[in-house]
Amino acid sequence: MKQSRADEFMEFAAGRTGHLIRSACLLTSGDVHLAEDLVQETLRRLYVAWGRRLGRRIDNPAAYAQTVLVRVFLTHRGRRSSDEVVLPELPDGTAAQDGDPDTRLALLHALAQLPPKDRAVVVLRYWEDRSVEETAHAMNTSPAAVRTRSTRALARLRTLLGPSLAEFTAV
């Protein structure tokens, strides 16, 4: 039975890793190496939780994985040395290839200038299309805090992007 649980996890991980890396790239403002590290840690934690579930199954493994990813990101951001600088780079082959590359770079640069928790709210609410309550649960905070951060983050993005790109923050 343990082998089937391990096989089940490997199948889930293989199918979900690409999506997790794309989300992690947004959270890290395009730092592919950090995104991959965060996803690796997320999958490690998920594997441990997967094994502990014994008779119970994780209700929604994809949502659970996303929640773990955001928490790993926020924990990592709290430990990061203040002298480290993340350079905004477009991820190799992980971002959608359609659209204007200058627009993608402008959005990544603007996201990089948001505080980590505001960036996490934007990614969860508008990239992952999660509800306020789901975002609050993933971030271990209140729905009111998510609404406040969303409003503040979108206003900051509008300022950073200027009038030509403000349409991306019109929600």
XYZ file of N, CA, C and O in Angstrom:
684
model
N 0.820 -1.191 0.000
C 0.000 0.000 0.000
C 0.869 1.262 0.000
O 0.521 2.235 -0.625
N 2.025 1.234 0.702
C 2.907 2.386 0.697
C 3.413 2.692 -0.701
O 3.545 3.832 -1.081
N 3.693 1.652 -1.475
C 4.186 1.852 -2.834
C 3.140 2.558 -3.680
O 3.451 3.456 -4.442
N 1.872 2.193 -3.527
C 0.832 2.832 -4.327
C 0.676 4.301 -3.921
O 0.405 5.145 -4.768
N 0.842 4.606 -2.640
C 0.772 5.988 -2.183
C 1.940 6.795 -2.760
O 1.772 7.924 -3.197
N 3.121 6.193 -2.790
C 4.290 6.856 -3.370
C 4.099 7.063 -4.869
O 4.423 8.129 -5.399
N 3.562 6.058 -5.545
C 3.288 6.197 -6.983
C 2.264 7.295 -7.230
O 2.390 8.073 -8.171
N 1.251 7.333 -6.383
C 0.214 8.356 -6.501
C 0.823 9.755 -6.334
O 0.512 10.666 -7.091
N 1.702 9.891 -5.354
C 2.355 11.187 -5.151
C 3.229 11.555 -6.353
O 3.207 12.697 -6.811
N 4.001 10.609 -6.856
C 4.882 10.892 -7.992
C 4.079 11.326 -9.215
O 4.484 12.238 -9.941
N 2.941 10.698 -9.431
C 2.080 11.080 -10.550
C 1.560 12.503 -10.354
O 1.557 13.308 -11.278
N 1.117 12.819 -9.132
C 0.641 14.170 -8.834
C 1.760 15.187 -9.035
O 1.574 16.214 -9.686
N 2.936 14.901 -8.483
C 4.062 15.832 -8.560
C 4.473 16.075 -10.006
O 4.740 17.220 -10.406
N 4.514 15.019 -10.805
C 4.895 15.173 -12.215
C 3.906 16.057 -12.966
O 4.297 16.875 -13.803
N 2.639 15.935 -12.648
C 1.624 16.733 -13.335
C 1.497 18.153 -12.830
O 0.989 19.026 -13.539
N 1.940 18.415 -11.612
C 1.715 19.727 -10.994
C 2.959 20.601 -10.925
O 2.854 21.808 -10.711
N 4.130 20.043 -11.108
C 5.373 20.787 -10.922
C 5.470 22.011 -11.828
O 5.872 23.085 -11.375
N 5.094 21.885 -13.087
C 5.169 23.026 -14.008
C 4.344 24.207 -13.533
O 4.802 25.354 -13.558
N 3.136 23.929 -13.067
C 2.271 24.996 -12.568
C 2.866 25.624 -11.306
O 2.856 26.850 -11.156
N 3.388 24.803 -10.424
C 3.999 25.323 -9.207
C 5.208 26.205 -9.528
O 5.405 27.251 -8.905
N 6.011 25.805 -10.499
C 7.180 26.612 -10.869
C 6.736 27.949 -11.447
O 7.315 29.000 -11.126
N 5.697 27.950 -12.296
C 5.204 29.228 -12.837
C 4.729 30.144 -11.714
O 5.034 31.334 -11.700
N 3.986 29.605 -10.763
C 3.521 30.415 -9.636
C 4.696 30.901 -8.797
O 4.740 32.061 -8.371
N 5.661 30.019 -8.561
C 6.835 30.395 -7.766
C 7.641 31.475 -8.479
O 8.183 32.380 -7.836
N 7.727 31.404 -9.802
C 8.436 32.449 -10.561
C 7.765 33.804 -10.367
O 8.442 34.829 -10.254
N 6.453 33.818 -10.322
C 5.750 35.077 -10.063
C 6.015 35.556 -8.638
O 6.260 36.741 -8.412
N 5.969 34.647 -7.690
C 6.223 35.024 -6.299
C 7.636 35.572 -6.116
O 7.851 36.493 -5.335
N 8.597 35.006 -6.834
C 9.997 35.415 -6.679
C 10.405 36.473 -7.695
O 11.597 36.768 -7.829
N 9.439 37.011 -8.420
C 9.694 38.055 -9.420
C 10.656 37.598 -10.502
O 11.520 38.343 -10.946
N 10.520 36.357 -10.916
C 11.309 35.856 -12.024
C 12.611 35.170 -11.650
O 13.357 34.766 -12.535
N 12.907 35.008 -10.382
C 14.126 34.314 -9.971
C 13.888 32.803 -10.102
O 13.349 32.153 -9.208
N 14.273 32.252 -11.248
C 13.988 30.856 -11.574
C 14.648 29.905 -10.581
O 14.048 28.909 -10.173
N 15.870 30.197 -10.200
C 16.595 29.299 -9.294
C 15.918 29.244 -7.927
O 15.730 28.157 -7.366
N 15.521 30.397 -7.403
C 14.813 30.413 -6.128
C 13.457 29.745 -6.281
O 13.028 28.995 -5.396
N 12.780 29.978 -7.398
C 11.475 29.347 -7.640
C 11.600 27.829 -7.615
O 10.784 27.138 -7.000
N 12.625 27.314 -8.263
C 12.833 25.864 -8.265
C 13.127 25.340 -6.867
O 12.642 24.269 -6.481
N 13.906 26.098 -6.088
C 14.177 25.698 -4.705
C 12.892 25.676 -3.881
O 12.673 24.752 -3.082
N 12.055 26.691 -4.058
C 10.797 26.753 -3.315
C 9.876 25.586 -3.694
O 9.235 24.990 -2.829
N 9.829 25.252 -4.972
C 8.992 24.136 -5.419
C 9.538 22.819 -4.877
O 8.772 21.949 -4.431
N 10.840 22.676 -4.869
C 11.433 21.452 -4.321
C 11.072 21.305 -2.844
O 10.688 20.220 -2.397
N 11.175 22.385 -2.092
C 10.807 22.337 -0.675
C 9.314 22.071 -0.515
O 8.897 21.335 0.378
N 8.503 22.672 -1.370
C 7.058 22.444 -1.338
C 6.742 20.971 -1.565
O 5.949 20.379 -0.827
N 7.360 20.371 -2.579
C 7.112 18.959 -2.867
C 7.622 18.059 -1.740
O 7.008 17.035 -1.427
N 8.723 18.442 -1.121
C 9.229 17.666 0.018
C 8.209 17.671 1.153
O 7.858 16.635 1.709
N 7.707 18.858 1.477
C 6.718 18.958 2.561
C 5.418 18.243 2.198
O 4.784 17.617 3.043
N 5.033 18.359 0.954
C 3.813 17.700 0.495
C 3.962 16.179 0.570
O 3.032 15.475 0.959
N 5.134 15.669 0.215
C 5.370 14.230 0.277
C 5.246 13.723 1.710
O 4.643 12.677 1.961
N 5.787 14.481 2.652
C 5.686 14.093 4.062
C 4.223 14.075 4.492
O 3.751 13.126 5.129
N 3.481 15.120 4.118
C 2.063 15.185 4.477
C 1.283 14.068 3.785
O 0.368 13.480 4.363
N 1.642 13.777 2.555
C 0.984 12.721 1.783
C 1.141 11.383 2.498
O 0.191 10.615 2.603
N 2.322 11.118 3.010
C 2.580 9.864 3.706
C 1.869 9.760 5.042
O 1.520 8.678 5.496
N 1.632 10.885 5.698
C 0.987 10.902 7.013
C -0.523 10.748 6.935
O -1.164 10.533 7.937
N -1.086 10.919 5.775
C -2.542 10.920 5.651
C -3.172 9.541 5.854
O -4.365 9.443 5.999
N -2.370 8.506 5.812
C -2.801 7.120 6.001
C -4.149 6.866 5.337
O -4.232 6.786 4.135
N -5.222 6.748 6.121
C -6.541 6.452 5.556
C -7.216 7.663 4.947
O -8.120 7.530 4.140
N -6.810 8.847 5.346
C -7.445 10.068 4.826
C -6.669 10.563 3.627
O -5.464 10.464 3.555
N -7.372 11.156 2.696
C -6.734 11.726 1.518
C -6.776 13.247 1.646
O -7.659 13.794 2.297
N -5.854 13.903 1.036
C -5.880 15.356 0.969
C -7.029 15.716 0.043
O -7.101 15.220 -1.082
N -7.960 16.540 0.518
C -9.167 16.854 -0.249
C -8.854 17.419 -1.630
O -9.386 16.968 -2.623
N -8.004 18.428 -1.686
C -7.673 19.071 -2.956
C -6.150 19.224 -3.000
O -5.610 20.238 -2.565
N -5.454 18.233 -3.521
C -3.984 18.267 -3.504
C -3.390 19.478 -4.216
O -2.383 20.017 -3.782
N -4.012 19.932 -5.302
C -3.479 21.088 -6.035
C -3.552 22.348 -5.174
O -2.583 23.118 -5.098
N -4.681 22.563 -4.523
C -4.826 23.739 -3.655
C -3.905 23.625 -2.447
O -3.302 24.616 -2.014
N -3.788 22.420 -1.910
C -2.898 22.197 -0.771
C -1.454 22.506 -1.159
O -0.724 23.163 -0.416
N -1.039 22.054 -2.339
C 0.324 22.314 -2.815
C 0.562 23.810 -2.981
O 1.625 24.331 -2.624
N -0.422 24.524 -3.511
C -0.289 25.973 -3.696
C -0.175 26.685 -2.343
O 0.617 27.604 -2.184
N -0.959 26.232 -1.382
C -0.897 26.807 -0.033
C 0.485 26.582 0.576
O 1.080 27.499 1.139
N 1.004 25.376 0.430
C 2.342 25.066 0.957
C 3.382 25.940 0.261
O 4.279 26.497 0.908
N 3.260 26.115 -1.054
C 4.208 26.948 -1.808
C 4.227 28.384 -1.278
O 5.293 28.955 -1.045
N 3.060 28.955 -1.071
C 2.998 30.339 -0.575
C 3.610 30.430 0.817
O 4.373 31.355 1.111
N 3.328 29.471 1.659
C 3.889 29.499 3.018
C 5.404 29.303 2.996
O 6.125 29.942 3.765
N 5.897 28.445 2.111
C 7.347 28.267 1.971
C 7.973 29.578 1.498
O 9.018 30.009 1.998
N 7.336 30.237 0.535
C 7.834 31.519 0.028
C 7.875 32.567 1.136
O 8.896 33.240 1.317
N 6.791 32.704 1.880
C 6.750 33.721 2.933
C 7.757 33.419 4.043
O 8.386 34.331 4.569
N 7.941 32.152 4.360
C 8.940 31.781 5.362
C 10.340 32.094 4.850
O 11.169 32.636 5.578
N 10.584 31.767 3.597
C 11.892 32.052 3.000
C 12.163 33.557 2.989
O 13.260 33.994 3.298
N 11.180 34.352 2.621
C 11.359 35.808 2.554
C 11.686 36.372 3.930
O 12.451 37.305 4.045
N 11.139 35.782 4.972
C 11.430 36.255 6.320
C 12.852 35.957 6.746
O 13.426 36.658 7.568
N 13.455 34.890 6.176
C 14.817 34.499 6.542
C 15.869 35.092 5.632
O 17.045 35.031 5.927
N 15.478 35.640 4.517
C 16.435 36.107 3.509
C 17.340 37.199 4.071
O 16.899 38.120 4.740
N 18.582 37.109 3.760
C 19.557 38.113 4.169
C 19.246 39.434 3.480
O 18.855 39.467 2.319
N 19.436 40.532 4.180
C 19.094 41.834 3.613
C 20.039 42.264 2.504
O 19.740 43.189 1.764
N 21.200 41.616 2.374
C 22.126 42.035 1.328
C 21.949 41.256 0.025
O 22.649 41.508 -0.942
N 21.012 40.308 -0.016
C 20.747 39.593 -1.253
C 19.857 40.438 -2.145
O 18.932 41.072 -1.686
N 20.149 40.431 -3.421
C 19.358 41.175 -4.386
C 18.876 40.218 -5.463
O 19.675 39.486 -6.048
N 17.567 40.216 -5.708
C 17.001 39.377 -6.751
C 16.890 40.216 -8.008
O 16.303 41.293 -8.003
N 17.490 39.728 -9.084
C 17.408 40.429 -10.352
C 16.245 39.902 -11.151
O 16.081 38.691 -11.281
N 15.412 40.794 -11.696
C 14.263 40.307 -12.463
C 14.701 39.746 -13.813
O 15.211 40.462 -14.659
N 14.548 38.433 -13.978
C 14.857 37.755 -15.234
C 13.623 37.010 -15.677
O 12.897 36.460 -14.852
N 13.403 36.952 -16.959
C 12.307 36.171 -17.486
C 12.683 34.701 -17.392
O 13.753 34.300 -17.857
N 11.849 33.872 -16.764
C 12.164 32.452 -16.642
C 12.305 31.790 -18.008
O 11.553 32.084 -18.925
N 13.274 30.889 -18.139
C 13.504 30.181 -19.397
C 12.439 29.129 -19.620
O 12.409 28.133 -18.918
N 11.577 29.357 -20.583
C 10.610 28.359 -20.994
C 9.475 28.093 -20.025
O 8.618 27.280 -20.303
N 9.436 28.739 -18.867
C 8.354 28.451 -17.931
C 7.219 29.452 -18.052
O 6.121 29.169 -17.643
N 7.473 30.612 -18.596
C 6.417 31.606 -18.758
C 5.694 31.359 -20.075
O 6.223 30.753 -20.993
N 4.486 31.846 -20.133
C 3.733 31.720 -21.383
C 4.485 32.457 -22.485
O 5.030 33.528 -22.274
N 4.517 31.879 -23.662
C 5.285 32.456 -24.753
C 4.458 33.417 -25.595
O 4.962 33.982 -26.549
N 3.170 33.552 -25.291
C 2.371 34.499 -26.039
C 2.413 35.854 -25.349
O 2.800 35.976 -24.210
N 2.046 36.895 -26.064
C 2.044 38.221 -25.481
C 3.362 38.926 -25.708
O 4.314 38.397 -26.269
N 3.399 40.149 -25.244
C 4.538 41.032 -25.428
C 5.584 40.790 -24.337
O 5.281 40.924 -23.159
N 6.823 40.454 -24.709
C 7.849 40.210 -23.684
C 8.138 41.451 -22.846
O 8.445 41.336 -21.658
N 8.053 42.641 -23.448
C 8.282 43.866 -22.681
C 7.216 44.036 -21.603
O 7.508 44.476 -20.489
N 5.988 43.674 -21.938
C 4.905 43.759 -20.955
C 5.143 42.777 -19.817
O 4.980 43.118 -18.643
N 5.552 41.535 -20.154
C 5.847 40.544 -19.113
C 6.960 41.032 -18.201
O 6.882 40.907 -16.981
N 8.006 41.587 -18.796
C 9.116 42.092 -17.986
C 8.672 43.248 -17.099
O 9.087 43.343 -15.936
N 7.835 44.133 -17.642
C 7.330 45.261 -16.851
C 6.498 44.752 -15.674
O 6.625 45.248 -14.547
N 5.666 43.743 -15.925
C 4.855 43.187 -14.844
C 5.717 42.495 -13.797
O 5.493 42.657 -12.592
N 6.708 41.719 -14.237
C 7.611 41.067 -13.276
C 8.377 42.094 -12.451
O 8.553 41.937 -11.244
N 8.832 43.143 -13.108
C 9.560 44.199 -12.398
C 8.655 44.881 -11.373
O 9.075 45.145 -10.241
N 7.417 45.162 -11.764
C 6.475 45.796 -10.836
C 6.159 44.861 -9.673
O 6.116 45.303 -8.514
N 5.944 43.579 -9.953
C 5.694 42.621 -8.880
C 6.868 42.550 -7.911
O 6.684 42.426 -6.704
N 8.078 42.646 -8.433
C 9.276 42.568 -7.592
C 9.345 43.713 -6.593
O 9.970 43.588 -5.548
N 8.702 44.818 -6.915
C 8.756 45.982 -6.032
C 7.693 45.948 -4.937
O 7.690 46.812 -4.055
N 6.802 44.967 -4.993
C 5.795 44.827 -3.938
C 6.396 44.071 -2.759
O 7.239 43.195 -2.947
N 5.940 44.376 -1.549
C 6.365 43.563 -0.400
C 5.927 42.105 -0.613
O 4.922 41.852 -1.294
N 6.647 41.151 -0.053
C 6.358 39.736 -0.295
C 4.901 39.328 -0.029
O 4.311 38.596 -0.818
N 4.317 39.784 1.048
C 2.927 39.393 1.350
C 1.959 40.001 0.349
O 0.988 39.349 -0.050
N 2.194 41.237 -0.079
C 1.341 41.843 -1.104
C 1.484 41.084 -2.419
O 0.509 40.836 -3.124
N 2.707 40.705 -2.756
C 2.960 39.941 -3.984
C 2.245 38.599 -3.919
O 1.628 38.154 -4.888
N 2.294 37.944 -2.761
C 1.612 36.651 -2.600
C 0.102 36.805 -2.789
O -0.538 35.977 -3.442
N -0.468 37.881 -2.253
C -1.898 38.121 -2.423
C -2.240 38.305 -3.901
O -3.205 37.728 -4.411
N -1.448 39.096 -4.608
C -1.708 39.334 -6.032
C -1.623 38.022 -6.816
O -2.494 37.732 -7.645
N -0.607 37.229 -6.550
C -0.450 35.966 -7.280
C -1.612 35.028 -6.975
O -2.209 34.443 -7.886
N -1.969 34.879 -5.724
C -3.056 33.963 -5.368
C -4.409 34.457 -5.880
O -5.182 33.681 -6.441
N -4.692 35.728 -5.687
C -6.011 36.252 -6.066
C -6.182 36.370 -7.576
O -7.230 36.027 -8.112
N -5.161 36.867 -8.276
C -5.361 37.212 -9.684
C -4.658 36.277 -10.655
O -5.092 36.148 -11.789
N -3.614 35.594 -10.248
C -2.975 34.598 -11.114
C -3.644 33.242 -10.893
O -4.014 32.558 -11.834
N -3.794 32.867 -9.620
C -4.409 31.578 -9.286
C -5.937 31.658 -9.266
O -6.591 30.636 -9.162
N -6.497 32.850 -9.291
C -7.950 33.075 -9.281
C -8.599 32.465 -8.041
O -9.634 31.815 -8.110
N -7.974 32.699 -6.902
C -8.518 32.200 -5.639
C -9.429 33.233 -5.002
O -9.262 34.432 -5.183
N -10.352 32.761 -4.200
C -11.245 33.658 -3.468
C -10.473 34.320 -2.326
O -9.367 33.901 -1.964
N -11.093 35.336 -1.746
C -10.484 36.018 -0.600
C -10.268 35.025 0.541
O -9.213 35.008 1.177
N -11.264 34.176 0.777
C -11.175 33.217 1.880
C -10.078 32.181 1.629
O -9.335 31.823 2.547
N -9.977 31.683 0.393
C -8.923 30.713 0.073
C -7.536 31.341 0.207
O -6.603 30.711 0.711
N -7.425 32.581 -0.220
C -6.144 33.292 -0.107
C -5.788 33.502 1.362
O -4.647 33.299 1.769
N -6.774 33.887 2.156
C -6.540 34.093 3.593
C -6.077 32.791 4.245
O -5.141 32.796 5.047
N -6.703 31.686 3.879
C -6.306 30.393 4.441
C -4.877 30.040 4.026
O -4.073 29.608 4.856
N -4.556 30.234 2.751
C -3.213 29.904 2.259
C -2.147 30.738 2.945
O -1.036 30.264 3.188
N -2.482 31.986 3.262
C -1.497 32.886 3.866
C -1.579 32.902 5.388
O -0.833 33.636 6.041
N -2.534 32.150 5.929
C -2.698 32.090 7.377
C -2.985 33.477 7.960
O -2.349 33.912 8.915
N -3.945 34.162 7.346
C -4.323 35.504 7.772
C -5.833 35.656 7.642
O -6.524 34.718 7.274
N -6.340 36.833 7.917
C -7.784 37.055 7.860
C -8.224 37.525 6.471
O -7.429 38.128 5.741
N -9.489 37.292 6.116
C -10.000 37.802 4.845
C -9.899 39.327 4.746
O -9.617 39.865 3.673
N -10.085 40.023 5.855
C -9.969 41.489 5.840
C -8.539 41.911 5.474
O -8.351 42.870 4.711
N -7.553 41.198 5.991
C -6.155 41.512 5.657
C -5.894 41.264 4.177
O -5.170 42.030 3.532
N -6.489 40.221 3.619
C -6.321 39.931 2.186
C -6.942 41.050 1.351
O -6.334 41.522 0.391
N -8.150 41.486 1.711
C -8.798 42.583 0.971
C -7.963 43.857 1.046
O -7.770 44.546 0.040
N -7.444 44.176 2.219
C -6.621 45.373 2.386
C -5.354 45.271 1.547
O -4.983 46.211 0.834
N -4.681 44.131 1.623
C -3.451 43.943 0.841
C -3.732 43.979 -0.657
O -2.936 44.505 -1.423
N -4.845 43.401 -1.083
C -5.207 43.425 -2.510
C -5.370 44.853 -3.001
O -4.824 45.225 -4.039
N -6.119 45.638 -2.256
C -6.364 47.027 -2.639
C -5.055 47.808 -2.696
O -4.776 48.512 -3.669
N -4.251 47.655 -1.669
C -2.975 48.368 -1.597
C -2.013 47.912 -2.705
O -1.357 48.730 -3.355
N -1.945 46.604 -2.935
C -1.024 46.073 -3.949
C -1.432 46.509 -5.352
O -0.584 46.898 -6.160
N -2.723 46.463 -5.654
C -3.180 46.885 -6.981
C -2.942 48.376 -7.200
O -2.557 48.802 -8.301
N -3.156 49.183 -6.156
C -2.892 50.627 -6.278
C -1.402 50.863 -6.543
O -1.032 51.686 -7.392
N -0.548 50.132 -5.849
C 0.902 50.264 -6.055
C 1.293 49.828 -7.466
O 2.108 50.478 -8.119
N 0.707 48.726 -7.942
C 0.998 48.267 -9.298
C 0.558 49.296 -10.341
O 1.260 49.527 -11.324
N -0.603 49.914 -10.123
C -1.063 50.955 -11.057
C -0.051 52.091 -11.131
O 0.248 52.601 -12.205
N 0.477 52.479 -9.979
C 1.477 53.548 -9.933
C 2.754 53.123 -10.647
O 3.316 53.877 -11.438
N 3.206 51.909 -10.378
C 4.452 51.419 -10.965
C 4.347 51.203 -12.471
O 5.305 51.445 -13.201
N 3.205 50.738 -12.928
C 3.042 50.414 -14.340
C 2.709 51.628 -15.201
O 2.927 51.595 -16.406
N 2.195 52.670 -14.583
C 1.842 53.856 -15.358
C 0.557 53.661 -16.139
O -0.012 52.572 -16.174
N 0.105 54.694 -16.804
C -1.197 54.633 -17.479
C -1.239 53.642 -18.642
O -2.285 53.082 -18.942
N -0.125 53.375 -19.296
C -0.149 52.496 -20.463
C -0.379 51.023 -20.087
O -0.900 50.251 -20.876
N -0.002 50.632 -18.875
C -0.169 49.235 -18.454
C -1.133 49.092 -17.290
O -1.287 47.998 -16.752
N -1.773 50.157 -16.877
C -2.676 50.110 -15.724
C -3.868 49.189 -15.956
O -4.491 48.729 -15.003
N -4.185 48.871 -17.217
C -5.313 47.979 -17.506
C -5.122 46.607 -16.870
O -6.073 45.908 -16.595
N -3.869 46.193 -16.620
C -3.616 44.887 -16.017
C -3.994 44.860 -14.544
O -4.111 43.789 -13.966
N -4.168 46.006 -13.932
C -4.520 46.059 -12.519
C -5.940 46.557 -12.297
O -6.328 46.851 -11.189
N -6.714 46.639 -13.343
C -8.096 47.105 -13.244
C -8.982 45.935 -12.834
O -9.389 45.132 -13.652
N -9.221 45.807 -11.539
C -10.060 44.722 -11.036
C -11.169 45.300 -10.217
O -11.059 46.260 -9.548
